[in-house]
CSV table of C-alpha atoms in Angstrom, one decimal:
chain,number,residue,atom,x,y,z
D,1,UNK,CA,0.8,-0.8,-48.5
D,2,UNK,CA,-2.3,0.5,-49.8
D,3,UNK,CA,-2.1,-1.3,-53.0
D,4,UNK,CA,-2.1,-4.5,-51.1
D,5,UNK,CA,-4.9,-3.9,-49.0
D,6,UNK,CA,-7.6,-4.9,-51.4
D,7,UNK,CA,-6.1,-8.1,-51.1
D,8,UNK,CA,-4.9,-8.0,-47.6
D,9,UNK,CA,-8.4,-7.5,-46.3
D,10,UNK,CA,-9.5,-10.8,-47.0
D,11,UNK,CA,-7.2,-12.9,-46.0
D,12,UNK,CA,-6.8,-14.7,-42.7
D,13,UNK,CA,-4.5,-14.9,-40.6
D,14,UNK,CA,-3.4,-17.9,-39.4
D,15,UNK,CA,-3.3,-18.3,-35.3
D,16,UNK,CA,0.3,-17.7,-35.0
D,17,UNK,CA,-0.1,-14.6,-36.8
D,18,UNK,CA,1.8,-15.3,-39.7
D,19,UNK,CA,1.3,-15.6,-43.2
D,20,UNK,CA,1.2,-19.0,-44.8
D,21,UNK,CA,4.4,-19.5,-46.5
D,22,UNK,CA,6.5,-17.0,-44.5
D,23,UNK,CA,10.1,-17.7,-43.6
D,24,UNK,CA,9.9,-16.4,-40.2
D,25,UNK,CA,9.5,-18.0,-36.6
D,26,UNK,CA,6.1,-17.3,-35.4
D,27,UNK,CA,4.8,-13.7,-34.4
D,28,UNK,CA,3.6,-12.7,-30.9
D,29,UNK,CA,0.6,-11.5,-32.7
D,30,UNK,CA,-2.6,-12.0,-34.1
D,31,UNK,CA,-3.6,-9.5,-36.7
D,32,UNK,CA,-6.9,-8.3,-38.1
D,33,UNK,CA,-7.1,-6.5,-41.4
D,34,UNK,CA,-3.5,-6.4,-41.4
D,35,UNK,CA,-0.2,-8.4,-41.8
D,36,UNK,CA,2.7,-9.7,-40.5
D,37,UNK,CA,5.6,-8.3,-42.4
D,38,UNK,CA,9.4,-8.9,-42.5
D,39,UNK,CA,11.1,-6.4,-40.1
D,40,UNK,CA,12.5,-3.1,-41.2
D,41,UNK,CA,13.2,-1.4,-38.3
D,42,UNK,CA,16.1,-2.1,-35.2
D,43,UNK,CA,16.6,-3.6,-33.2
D,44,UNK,CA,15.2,-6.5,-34.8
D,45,UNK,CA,12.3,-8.3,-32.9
D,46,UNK,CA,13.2,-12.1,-32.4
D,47,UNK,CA,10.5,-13.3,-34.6
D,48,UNK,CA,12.0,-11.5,-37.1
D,49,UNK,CA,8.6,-9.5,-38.1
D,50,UNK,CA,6.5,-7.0,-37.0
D,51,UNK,CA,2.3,-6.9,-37.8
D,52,UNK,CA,1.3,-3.8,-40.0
D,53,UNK,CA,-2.1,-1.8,-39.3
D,54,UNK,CA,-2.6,-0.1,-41.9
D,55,UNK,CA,-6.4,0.7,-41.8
D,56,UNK,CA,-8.8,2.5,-39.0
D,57,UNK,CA,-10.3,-1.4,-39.0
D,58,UNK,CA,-6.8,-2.7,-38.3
D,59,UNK,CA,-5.8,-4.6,-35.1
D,60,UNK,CA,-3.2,-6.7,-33.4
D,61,UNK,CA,-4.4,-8.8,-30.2
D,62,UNK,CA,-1.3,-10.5,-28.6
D,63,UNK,CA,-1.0,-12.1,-24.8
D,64,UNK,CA,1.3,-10.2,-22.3
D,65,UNK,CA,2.5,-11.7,-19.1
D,66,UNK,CA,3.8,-9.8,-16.4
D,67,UNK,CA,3.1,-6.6,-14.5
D,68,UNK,CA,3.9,-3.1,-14.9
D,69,UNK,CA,2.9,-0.6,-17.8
D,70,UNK,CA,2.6,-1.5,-21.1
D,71,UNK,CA,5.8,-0.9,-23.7
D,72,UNK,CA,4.6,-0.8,-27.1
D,73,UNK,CA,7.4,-1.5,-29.9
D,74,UNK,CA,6.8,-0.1,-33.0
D,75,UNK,CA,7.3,2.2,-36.2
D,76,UNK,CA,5.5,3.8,-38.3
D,77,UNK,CA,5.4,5.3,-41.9
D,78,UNK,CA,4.9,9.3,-41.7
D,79,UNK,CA,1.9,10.9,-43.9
D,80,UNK,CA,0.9,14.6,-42.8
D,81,UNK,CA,1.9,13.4,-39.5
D,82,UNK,CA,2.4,9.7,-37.4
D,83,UNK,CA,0.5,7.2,-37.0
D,84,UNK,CA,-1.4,6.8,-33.3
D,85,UNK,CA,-2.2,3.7,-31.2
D,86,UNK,CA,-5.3,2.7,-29.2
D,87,UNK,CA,-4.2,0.3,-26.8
D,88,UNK,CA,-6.9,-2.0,-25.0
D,89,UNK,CA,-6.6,-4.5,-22.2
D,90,UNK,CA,-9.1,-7.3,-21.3
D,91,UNK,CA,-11.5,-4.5,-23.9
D,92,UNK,CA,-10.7,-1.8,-21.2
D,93,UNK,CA,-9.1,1.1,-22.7
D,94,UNK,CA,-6.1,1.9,-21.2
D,95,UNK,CA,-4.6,4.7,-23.4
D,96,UNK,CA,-3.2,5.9,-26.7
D,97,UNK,CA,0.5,6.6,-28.0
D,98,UNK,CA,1.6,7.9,-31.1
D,99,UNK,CA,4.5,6.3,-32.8
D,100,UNK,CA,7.2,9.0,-33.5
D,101,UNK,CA,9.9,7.0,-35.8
D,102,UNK,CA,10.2,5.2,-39.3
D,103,UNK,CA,13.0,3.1,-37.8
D,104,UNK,CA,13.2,2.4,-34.5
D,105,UNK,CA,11.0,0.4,-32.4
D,106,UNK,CA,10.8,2.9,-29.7
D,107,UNK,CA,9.7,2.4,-26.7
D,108,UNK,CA,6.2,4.0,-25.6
D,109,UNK,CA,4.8,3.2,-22.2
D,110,UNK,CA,1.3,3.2,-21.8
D,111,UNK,CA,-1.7,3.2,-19.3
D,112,UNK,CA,-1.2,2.6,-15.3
D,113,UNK,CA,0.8,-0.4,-14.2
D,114,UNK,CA,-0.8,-3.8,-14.4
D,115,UNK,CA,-0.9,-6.3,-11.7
D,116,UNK,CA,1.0,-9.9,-11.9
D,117,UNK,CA,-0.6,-11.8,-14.7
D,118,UNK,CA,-1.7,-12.7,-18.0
D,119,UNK,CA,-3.3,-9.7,-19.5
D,120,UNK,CA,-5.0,-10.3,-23.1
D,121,UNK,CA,-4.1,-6.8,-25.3
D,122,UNK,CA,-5.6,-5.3,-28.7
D,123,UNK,CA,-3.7,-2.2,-30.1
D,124,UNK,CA,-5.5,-0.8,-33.1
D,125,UNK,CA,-5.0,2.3,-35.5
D,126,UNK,CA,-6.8,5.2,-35.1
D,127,UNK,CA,-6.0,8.0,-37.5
D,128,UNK,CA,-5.6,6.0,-41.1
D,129,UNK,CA,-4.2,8.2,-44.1
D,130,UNK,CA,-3.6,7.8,-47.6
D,131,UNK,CA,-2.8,10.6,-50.0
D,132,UNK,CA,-1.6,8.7,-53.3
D,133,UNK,CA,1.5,10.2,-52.3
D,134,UNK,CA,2.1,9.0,-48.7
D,135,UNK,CA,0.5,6.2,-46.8
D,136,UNK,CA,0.4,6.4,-42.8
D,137,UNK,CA,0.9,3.1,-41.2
D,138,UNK,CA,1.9,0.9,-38.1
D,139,UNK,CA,4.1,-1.9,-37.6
D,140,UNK,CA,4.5,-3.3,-34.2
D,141,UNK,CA,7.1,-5.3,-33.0
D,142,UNK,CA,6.5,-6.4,-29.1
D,143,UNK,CA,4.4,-5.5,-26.4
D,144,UNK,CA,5.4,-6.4,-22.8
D,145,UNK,CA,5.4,-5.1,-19.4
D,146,UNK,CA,7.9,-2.7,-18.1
D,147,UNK,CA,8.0,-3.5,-14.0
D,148,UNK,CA,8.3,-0.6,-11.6
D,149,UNK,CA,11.9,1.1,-10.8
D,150,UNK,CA,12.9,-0.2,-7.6
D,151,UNK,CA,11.6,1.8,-4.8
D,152,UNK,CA,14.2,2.6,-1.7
D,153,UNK,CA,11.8,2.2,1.0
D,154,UNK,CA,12.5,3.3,4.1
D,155,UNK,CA,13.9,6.7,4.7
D,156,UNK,CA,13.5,8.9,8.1
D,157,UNK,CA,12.0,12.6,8.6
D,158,UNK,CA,13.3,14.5,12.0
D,159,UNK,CA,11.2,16.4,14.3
D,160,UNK,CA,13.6,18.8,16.4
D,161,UNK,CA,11.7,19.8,19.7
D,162,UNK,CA,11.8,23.0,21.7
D,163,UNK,CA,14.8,24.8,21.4
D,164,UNK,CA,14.2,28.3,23.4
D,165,UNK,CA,17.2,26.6,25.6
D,166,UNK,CA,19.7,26.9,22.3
D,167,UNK,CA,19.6,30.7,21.6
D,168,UNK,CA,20.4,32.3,24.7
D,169,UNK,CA,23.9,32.9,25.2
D,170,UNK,CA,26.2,33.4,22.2
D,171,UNK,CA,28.5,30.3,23.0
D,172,UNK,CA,25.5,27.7,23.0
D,173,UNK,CA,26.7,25.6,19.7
D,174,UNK,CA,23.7,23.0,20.9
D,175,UNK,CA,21.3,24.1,17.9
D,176,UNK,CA,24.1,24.2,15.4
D,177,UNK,CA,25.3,21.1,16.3
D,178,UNK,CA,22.0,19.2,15.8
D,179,UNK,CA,21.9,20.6,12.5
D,180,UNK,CA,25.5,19.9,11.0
D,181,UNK,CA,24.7,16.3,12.8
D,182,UNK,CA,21.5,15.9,10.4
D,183,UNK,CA,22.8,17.1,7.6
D,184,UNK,CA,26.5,14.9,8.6
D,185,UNK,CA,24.0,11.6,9.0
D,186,UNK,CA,21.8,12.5,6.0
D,187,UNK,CA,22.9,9.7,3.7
D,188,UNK,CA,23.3,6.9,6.8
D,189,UNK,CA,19.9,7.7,7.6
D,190,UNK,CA,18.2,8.4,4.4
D,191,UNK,CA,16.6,11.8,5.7
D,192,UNK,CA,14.6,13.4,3.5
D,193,UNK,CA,12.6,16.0,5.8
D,194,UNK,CA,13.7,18.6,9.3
D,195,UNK,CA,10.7,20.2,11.0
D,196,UNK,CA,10.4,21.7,14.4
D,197,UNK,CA,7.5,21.5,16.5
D,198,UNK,CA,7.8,25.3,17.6
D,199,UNK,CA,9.9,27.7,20.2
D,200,UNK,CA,12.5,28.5,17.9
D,201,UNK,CA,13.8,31.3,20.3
D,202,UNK,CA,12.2,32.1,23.6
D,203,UNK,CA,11.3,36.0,23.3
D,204,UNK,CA,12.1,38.6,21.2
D,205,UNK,CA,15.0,41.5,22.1
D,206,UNK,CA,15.5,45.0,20.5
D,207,UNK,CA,18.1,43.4,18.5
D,208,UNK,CA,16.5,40.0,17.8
D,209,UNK,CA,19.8,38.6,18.2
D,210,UNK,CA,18.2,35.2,19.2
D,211,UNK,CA,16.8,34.9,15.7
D,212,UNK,CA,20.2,36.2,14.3
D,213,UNK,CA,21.8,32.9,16.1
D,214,UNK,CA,18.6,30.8,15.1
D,215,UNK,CA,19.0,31.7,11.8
D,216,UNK,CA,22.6,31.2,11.3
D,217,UNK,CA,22.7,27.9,13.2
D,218,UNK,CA,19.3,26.5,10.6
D,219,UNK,CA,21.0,28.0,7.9
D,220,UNK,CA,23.1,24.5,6.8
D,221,UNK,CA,19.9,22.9,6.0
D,222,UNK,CA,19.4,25.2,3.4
D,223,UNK,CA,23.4,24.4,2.2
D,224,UNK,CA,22.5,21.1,2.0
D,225,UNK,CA,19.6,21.6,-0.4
D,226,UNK,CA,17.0,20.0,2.9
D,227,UNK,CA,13.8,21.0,2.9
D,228,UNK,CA,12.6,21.8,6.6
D,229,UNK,CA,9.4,23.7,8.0
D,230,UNK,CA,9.0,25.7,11.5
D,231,UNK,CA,6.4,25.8,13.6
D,232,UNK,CA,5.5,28.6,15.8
D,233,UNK,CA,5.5,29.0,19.1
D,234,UNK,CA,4.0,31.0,21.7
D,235,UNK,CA,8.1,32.3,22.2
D,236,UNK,CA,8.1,33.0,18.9
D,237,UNK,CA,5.7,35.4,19.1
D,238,UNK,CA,5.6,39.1,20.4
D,239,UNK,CA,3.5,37.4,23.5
D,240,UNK,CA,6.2,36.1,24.9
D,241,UNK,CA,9.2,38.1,27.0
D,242,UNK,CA,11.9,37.3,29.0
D,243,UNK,CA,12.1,35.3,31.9
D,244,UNK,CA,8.4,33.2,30.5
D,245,UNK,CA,7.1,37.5,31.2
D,246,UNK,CA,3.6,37.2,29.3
D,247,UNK,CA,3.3,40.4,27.8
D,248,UNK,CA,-0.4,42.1,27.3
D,249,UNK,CA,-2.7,42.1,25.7
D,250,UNK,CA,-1.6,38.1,24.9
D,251,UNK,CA,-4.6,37.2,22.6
D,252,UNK,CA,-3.4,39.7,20.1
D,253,UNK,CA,0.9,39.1,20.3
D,254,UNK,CA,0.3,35.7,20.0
D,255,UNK,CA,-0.6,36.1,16.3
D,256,UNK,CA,2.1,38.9,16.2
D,257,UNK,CA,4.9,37.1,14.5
D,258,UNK,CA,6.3,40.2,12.1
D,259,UNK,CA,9.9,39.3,13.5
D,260,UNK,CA,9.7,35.7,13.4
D,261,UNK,CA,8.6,35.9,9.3
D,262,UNK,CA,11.3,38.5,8.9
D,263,UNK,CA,14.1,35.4,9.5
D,264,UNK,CA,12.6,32.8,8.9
D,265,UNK,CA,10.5,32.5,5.3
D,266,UNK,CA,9.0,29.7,2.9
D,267,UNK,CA,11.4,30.9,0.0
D,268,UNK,CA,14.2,29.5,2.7
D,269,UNK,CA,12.1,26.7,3.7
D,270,UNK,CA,12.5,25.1,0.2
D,271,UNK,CA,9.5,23.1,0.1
D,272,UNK,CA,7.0,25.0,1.1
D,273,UNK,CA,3.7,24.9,-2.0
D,274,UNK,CA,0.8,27.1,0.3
D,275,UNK,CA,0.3,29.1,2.6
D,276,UNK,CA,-2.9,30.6,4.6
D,277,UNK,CA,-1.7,34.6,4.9
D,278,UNK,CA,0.6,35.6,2.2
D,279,UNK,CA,4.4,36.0,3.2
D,280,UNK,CA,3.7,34.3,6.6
D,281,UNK,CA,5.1,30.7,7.8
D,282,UNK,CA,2.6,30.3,10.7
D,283,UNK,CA,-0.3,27.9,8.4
D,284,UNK,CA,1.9,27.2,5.3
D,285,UNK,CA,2.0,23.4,3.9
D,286,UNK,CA,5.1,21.3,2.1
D,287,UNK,CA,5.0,18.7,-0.2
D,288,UNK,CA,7.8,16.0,-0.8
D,289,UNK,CA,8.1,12.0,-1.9
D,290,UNK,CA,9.8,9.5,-0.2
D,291,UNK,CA,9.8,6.1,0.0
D,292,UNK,CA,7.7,6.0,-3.1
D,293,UNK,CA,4.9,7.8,-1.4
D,294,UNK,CA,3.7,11.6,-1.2
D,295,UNK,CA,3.9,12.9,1.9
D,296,UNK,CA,2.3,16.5,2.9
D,297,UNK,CA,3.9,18.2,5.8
D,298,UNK,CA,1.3,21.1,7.6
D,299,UNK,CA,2.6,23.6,9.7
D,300,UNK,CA,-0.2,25.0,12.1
D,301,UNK,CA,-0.3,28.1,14.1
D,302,UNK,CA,-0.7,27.5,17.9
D,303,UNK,CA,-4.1,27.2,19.0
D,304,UNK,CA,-5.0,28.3,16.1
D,305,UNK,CA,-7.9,30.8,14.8
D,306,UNK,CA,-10.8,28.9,13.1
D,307,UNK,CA,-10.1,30.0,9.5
D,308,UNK,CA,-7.0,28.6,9.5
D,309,UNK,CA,-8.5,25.4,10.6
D,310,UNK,CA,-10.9,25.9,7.8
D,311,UNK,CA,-7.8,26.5,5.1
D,312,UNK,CA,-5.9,23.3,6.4
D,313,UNK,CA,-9.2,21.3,6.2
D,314,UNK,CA,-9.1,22.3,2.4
D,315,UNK,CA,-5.5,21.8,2.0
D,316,UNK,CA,-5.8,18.3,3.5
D,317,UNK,CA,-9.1,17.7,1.5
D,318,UNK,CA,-6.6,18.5,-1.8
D,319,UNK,CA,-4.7,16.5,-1.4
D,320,UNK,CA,-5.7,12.9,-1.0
D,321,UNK,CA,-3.4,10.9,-2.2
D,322,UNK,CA,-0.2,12.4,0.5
D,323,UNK,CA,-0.1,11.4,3.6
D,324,UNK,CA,-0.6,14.4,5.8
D,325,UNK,CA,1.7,15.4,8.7
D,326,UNK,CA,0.6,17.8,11.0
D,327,UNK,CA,2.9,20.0,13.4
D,328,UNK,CA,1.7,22.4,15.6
D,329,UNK,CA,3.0,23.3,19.0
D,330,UNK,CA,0.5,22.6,21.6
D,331,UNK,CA,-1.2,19.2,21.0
D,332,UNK,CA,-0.6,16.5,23.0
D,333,UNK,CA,-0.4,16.8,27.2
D,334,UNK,CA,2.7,15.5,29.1
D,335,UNK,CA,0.4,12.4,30.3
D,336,UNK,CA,-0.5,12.0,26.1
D,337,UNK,CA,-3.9,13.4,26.6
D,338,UNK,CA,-5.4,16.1,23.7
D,339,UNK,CA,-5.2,19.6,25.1
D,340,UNK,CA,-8.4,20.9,26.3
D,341,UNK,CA,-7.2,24.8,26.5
D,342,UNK,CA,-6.9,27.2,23.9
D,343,UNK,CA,-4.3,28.9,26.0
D,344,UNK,CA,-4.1,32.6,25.3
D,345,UNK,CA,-5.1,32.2,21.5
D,346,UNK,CA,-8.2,31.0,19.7
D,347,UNK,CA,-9.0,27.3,19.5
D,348,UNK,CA,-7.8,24.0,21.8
D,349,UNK,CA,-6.1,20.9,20.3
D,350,UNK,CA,-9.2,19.2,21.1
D,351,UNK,CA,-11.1,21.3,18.2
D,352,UNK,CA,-7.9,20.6,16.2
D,353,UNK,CA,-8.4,16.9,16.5
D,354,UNK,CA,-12.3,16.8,15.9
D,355,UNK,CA,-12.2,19.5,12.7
D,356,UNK,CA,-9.0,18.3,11.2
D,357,UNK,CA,-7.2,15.6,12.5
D,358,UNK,CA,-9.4,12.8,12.7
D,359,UNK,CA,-12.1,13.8,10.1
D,360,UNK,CA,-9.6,12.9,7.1
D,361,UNK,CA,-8.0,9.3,6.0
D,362,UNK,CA,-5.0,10.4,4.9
D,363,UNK,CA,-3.7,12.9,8.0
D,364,UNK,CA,-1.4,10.1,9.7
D,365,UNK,CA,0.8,12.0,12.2
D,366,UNK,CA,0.7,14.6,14.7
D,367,UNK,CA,4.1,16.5,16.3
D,368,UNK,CA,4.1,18.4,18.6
D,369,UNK,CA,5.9,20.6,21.6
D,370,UNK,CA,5.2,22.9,24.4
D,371,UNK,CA,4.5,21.0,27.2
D,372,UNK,CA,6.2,18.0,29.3
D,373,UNK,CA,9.3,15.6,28.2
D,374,UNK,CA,7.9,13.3,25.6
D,375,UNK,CA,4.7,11.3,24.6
D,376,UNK,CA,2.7,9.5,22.5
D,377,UNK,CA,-0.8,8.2,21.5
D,378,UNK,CA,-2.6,6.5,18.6
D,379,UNK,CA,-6.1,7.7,18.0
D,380,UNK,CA,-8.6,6.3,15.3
D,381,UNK,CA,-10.1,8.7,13.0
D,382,UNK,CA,-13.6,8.7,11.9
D,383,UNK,CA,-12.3,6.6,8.5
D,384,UNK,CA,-10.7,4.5,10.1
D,385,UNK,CA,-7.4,5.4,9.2
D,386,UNK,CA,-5.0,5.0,12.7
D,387,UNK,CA,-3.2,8.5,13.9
D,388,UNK,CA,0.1,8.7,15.2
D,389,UNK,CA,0.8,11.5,17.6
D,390,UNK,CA,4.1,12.4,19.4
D,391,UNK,CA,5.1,15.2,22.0
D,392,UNK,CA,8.8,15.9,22.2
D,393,UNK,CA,9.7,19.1,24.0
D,394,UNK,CA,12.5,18.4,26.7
D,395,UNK,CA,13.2,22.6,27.3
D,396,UNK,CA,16.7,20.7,28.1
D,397,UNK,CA,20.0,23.3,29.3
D,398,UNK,CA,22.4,20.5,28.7
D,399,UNK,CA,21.8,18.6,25.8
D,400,UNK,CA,19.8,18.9,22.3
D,401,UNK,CA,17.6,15.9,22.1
D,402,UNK,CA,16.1,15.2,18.1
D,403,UNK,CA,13.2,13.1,17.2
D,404,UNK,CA,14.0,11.0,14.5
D,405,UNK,CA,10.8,8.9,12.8
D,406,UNK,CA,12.2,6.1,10.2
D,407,UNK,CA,9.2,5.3,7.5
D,408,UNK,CA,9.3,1.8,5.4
D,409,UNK,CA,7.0,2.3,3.1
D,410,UNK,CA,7.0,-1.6,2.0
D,411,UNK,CA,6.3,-2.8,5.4
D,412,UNK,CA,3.8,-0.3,6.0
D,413,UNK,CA,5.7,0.5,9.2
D,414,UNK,CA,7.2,2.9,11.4
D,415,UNK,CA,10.2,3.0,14.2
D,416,UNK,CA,10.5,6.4,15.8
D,417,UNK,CA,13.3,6.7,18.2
D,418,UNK,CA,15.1,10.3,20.2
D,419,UNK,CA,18.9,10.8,20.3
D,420,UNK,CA,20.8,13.8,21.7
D,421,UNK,CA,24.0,14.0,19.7
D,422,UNK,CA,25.7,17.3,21.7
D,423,UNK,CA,25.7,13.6,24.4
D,424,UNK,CA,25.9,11.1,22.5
D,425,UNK,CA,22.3,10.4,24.6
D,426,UNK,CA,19.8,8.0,23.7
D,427,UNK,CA,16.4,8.0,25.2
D,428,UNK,CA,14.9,4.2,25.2
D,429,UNK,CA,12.0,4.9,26.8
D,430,UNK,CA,10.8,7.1,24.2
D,431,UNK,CA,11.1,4.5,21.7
D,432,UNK,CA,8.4,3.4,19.6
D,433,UNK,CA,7.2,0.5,16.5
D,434,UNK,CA,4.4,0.6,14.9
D,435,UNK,CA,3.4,-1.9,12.4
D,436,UNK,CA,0.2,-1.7,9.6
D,437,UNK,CA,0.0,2.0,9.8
D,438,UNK,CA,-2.0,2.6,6.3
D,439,UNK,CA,-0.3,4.7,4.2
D,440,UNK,CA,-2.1,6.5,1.2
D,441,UNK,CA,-0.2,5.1,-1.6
């Protein structure tokens, strides 16, 4: 081409983008110091051309309707490396690609997706070179929009409540059958995330054989490749003994939970992308997407010291653009009032919920345990932002009750519902639907 060029450069190109005299159907594009050439490359555009850059002055402009991201079609002629594309839309830069073959119009996506509409593009060369042996240049072939893969929008998380009832005796199956029941339902419900709002077991024995059966009766959520967090409990911890015995000095086995990270780790979590004390569980956060949304799942310690509060204010502060799921075992009262006590252990859920929970937009959910049957409330935070909180606890000796919370991310909605499977038991009057809930998107 770059014998052409002196002559190239001063022609005009007519508004079709074609040169006069051409036996093609008119080009999608209107070229500046540049051409509109017969195509070489495959598959073969429908106007049977392509326009040529073939200077750092060189442009195409061409309409696009549609929305998505850009796909730029083109080739390009190698000299000490390929030839690379500005893209521009409405004279907003929206990003460069670099054209990677001399015969097929590939396909390189560009810049975030567009809305609906008629979006006026400019693509020009940017790194021009001529050696007398080689000659870099451009020839594009299309531009349009490439929509969004279709997003499966509603999917549902569980919430398993207290289960200190499960681990006692050796023939209780109850905890092993909620699991093999998730991980049976996974596909008819779309479940995508297990945590437990905390009293895994309910004390600790020479042995720790309630761990053992814990352990073993979690462990097909790990089979299955699910990812699942644990909160802790005040059972969990060397505070607690048998028969409810509070052992002494409280304040200090409360944060004693050697045995409880011994069985029960982030490695086996599967998700798990932080944690506040190395090789402990009891602040860690996890990180998944569902429903084409990022969602951030934060396991806090119960009544927890104030630099942990402090690390999960940074890790929410991180992470903006998830929407932030807290579990932690005492929040929410049986009568769906914030707790007020810090128990035996460092700070009340009422700090929790003015330090944490409602000073960020994105934190959307609060789980809890510990106290009462079941609850709920919707507080507002100090964005704005509407937070969803939920007590499920039940300490049942019969049945194995799960809370199961189903997202759709396109109606900005939730449906939250509990069912006890050992039973076949539904709970109704713990049903609830919200609508408009603001996800971070």
């Amino acid at each position: 081409m770059r014998i052409t060029r002196a002559i190239m450069a001063v022609v005009v190109v007519l508004s079709a983008g074609v040169l006069a005299g051409a036996a093609h159907a008119a080009s999608p594009f209107t070229v500046v110091n540049g051409s509109i050439q017969p195509a070489t490359g495959t598959p073969q555009p429908p106007s049977g051309t392509h326009a040529t850059l073939w200077h750092n002055a060189s442009y195409a402009t061409i309409p696009v309707q549609g929305a998505g991201r850009l796909v730029v079609g083109a080739i390009g002629d190698h000299c000490d490396g390929w030839p690379t594309l500005r893209v521009r839309v409405g004279g907003d830069l929206v990003g460069e690609v670099t054209v990677t073959s001399a015969t097929d119009y590939g396909s390189y996506p560009v810049g975030a997706p567009l809305p609906e509409g008629r979006h006026d593009v400019r693509i020009e060369l940017t790194n021009d070179r001529y050696t007398g042996v080689c000659d870099r240049n451009a020839h594009l072939a299309y531009v349009r929009t490439q929509p969004p893969p279709v997003v499966d929008s509603t999917f549902t998380f569980a919430v398993v409540p207290d289960t200190q009832e499960e681990v006692l005796t050796a023939g209780d199956t109850r905890l092993r059958q909620r699991v093999d029941w998730l991980v049976a339902q996974r596909a008819a419900l779309d479940l995508r995330f297990v945590t437990h709002s905390g009293d895994v077991v309910n004390y600790d024995t020479p042995g720790h054989v309630q761990y053992e059966r814990a352990r073993t009766a979690l462990r097909p959520l790990e089979t299955a490749g699910m990812p699942y967090t644990l909160a802790v409990g005040n059972h969990d911890t060397q505070a607690a003994g048998p028969d409810g015995e509070l052992r002494s000095p409280a304040g200090q086995l409360v944060r004693d939970t050697t045995v409880f990270n011994r069985y029960f780790t982030a490695g086996r979590f599967g998700a798990v992308r932080g944690q506040f004390e190395a090789g402990k569980v009891d602040n860690a956060y996890a990180v998944y997407t569902a429903g084409g949304v990022r969602w951030l799942v934060l396991s806090l310690e119960l009544w927890p010291r104030r630099a942990a509060v402090a690390w999960a204010q940074t890790v929410v502060a991180a992470h903006p653009r998830h929407n932030v799921v807290i579990v932690t075992h005492h929040y929410l009262e049986s009568d769906a009032t914030i707790g007020q006590s810090a128990g035996y252990g460092s700070t009340s859920p009422q700090y929790v919920f003015d330090n944490l929970v409602a000073r960020y937009p994105n934190v959307r959910f609060v789980f809890s345990g510990h106290t009462g049957t079941a609850a709920s409330r919707v507080d507002t935070g100090v964005h704005g932002n509407r937070i969803y909180s939920f007590l499920q606890t039940f300490h049942s000796r019969r049945t194995n009750p799960v809370r199961l919370v189903e997202i759709d991310t396109a109606a900005n909605s939730l449906r939250t519902w509990i069912y006890a499977p050992h039973t076949d038991e539904e709970f109704p009057a713990h049903e609830r639907t919200y609508a408009g809930i603001g996800l971070v998107r």
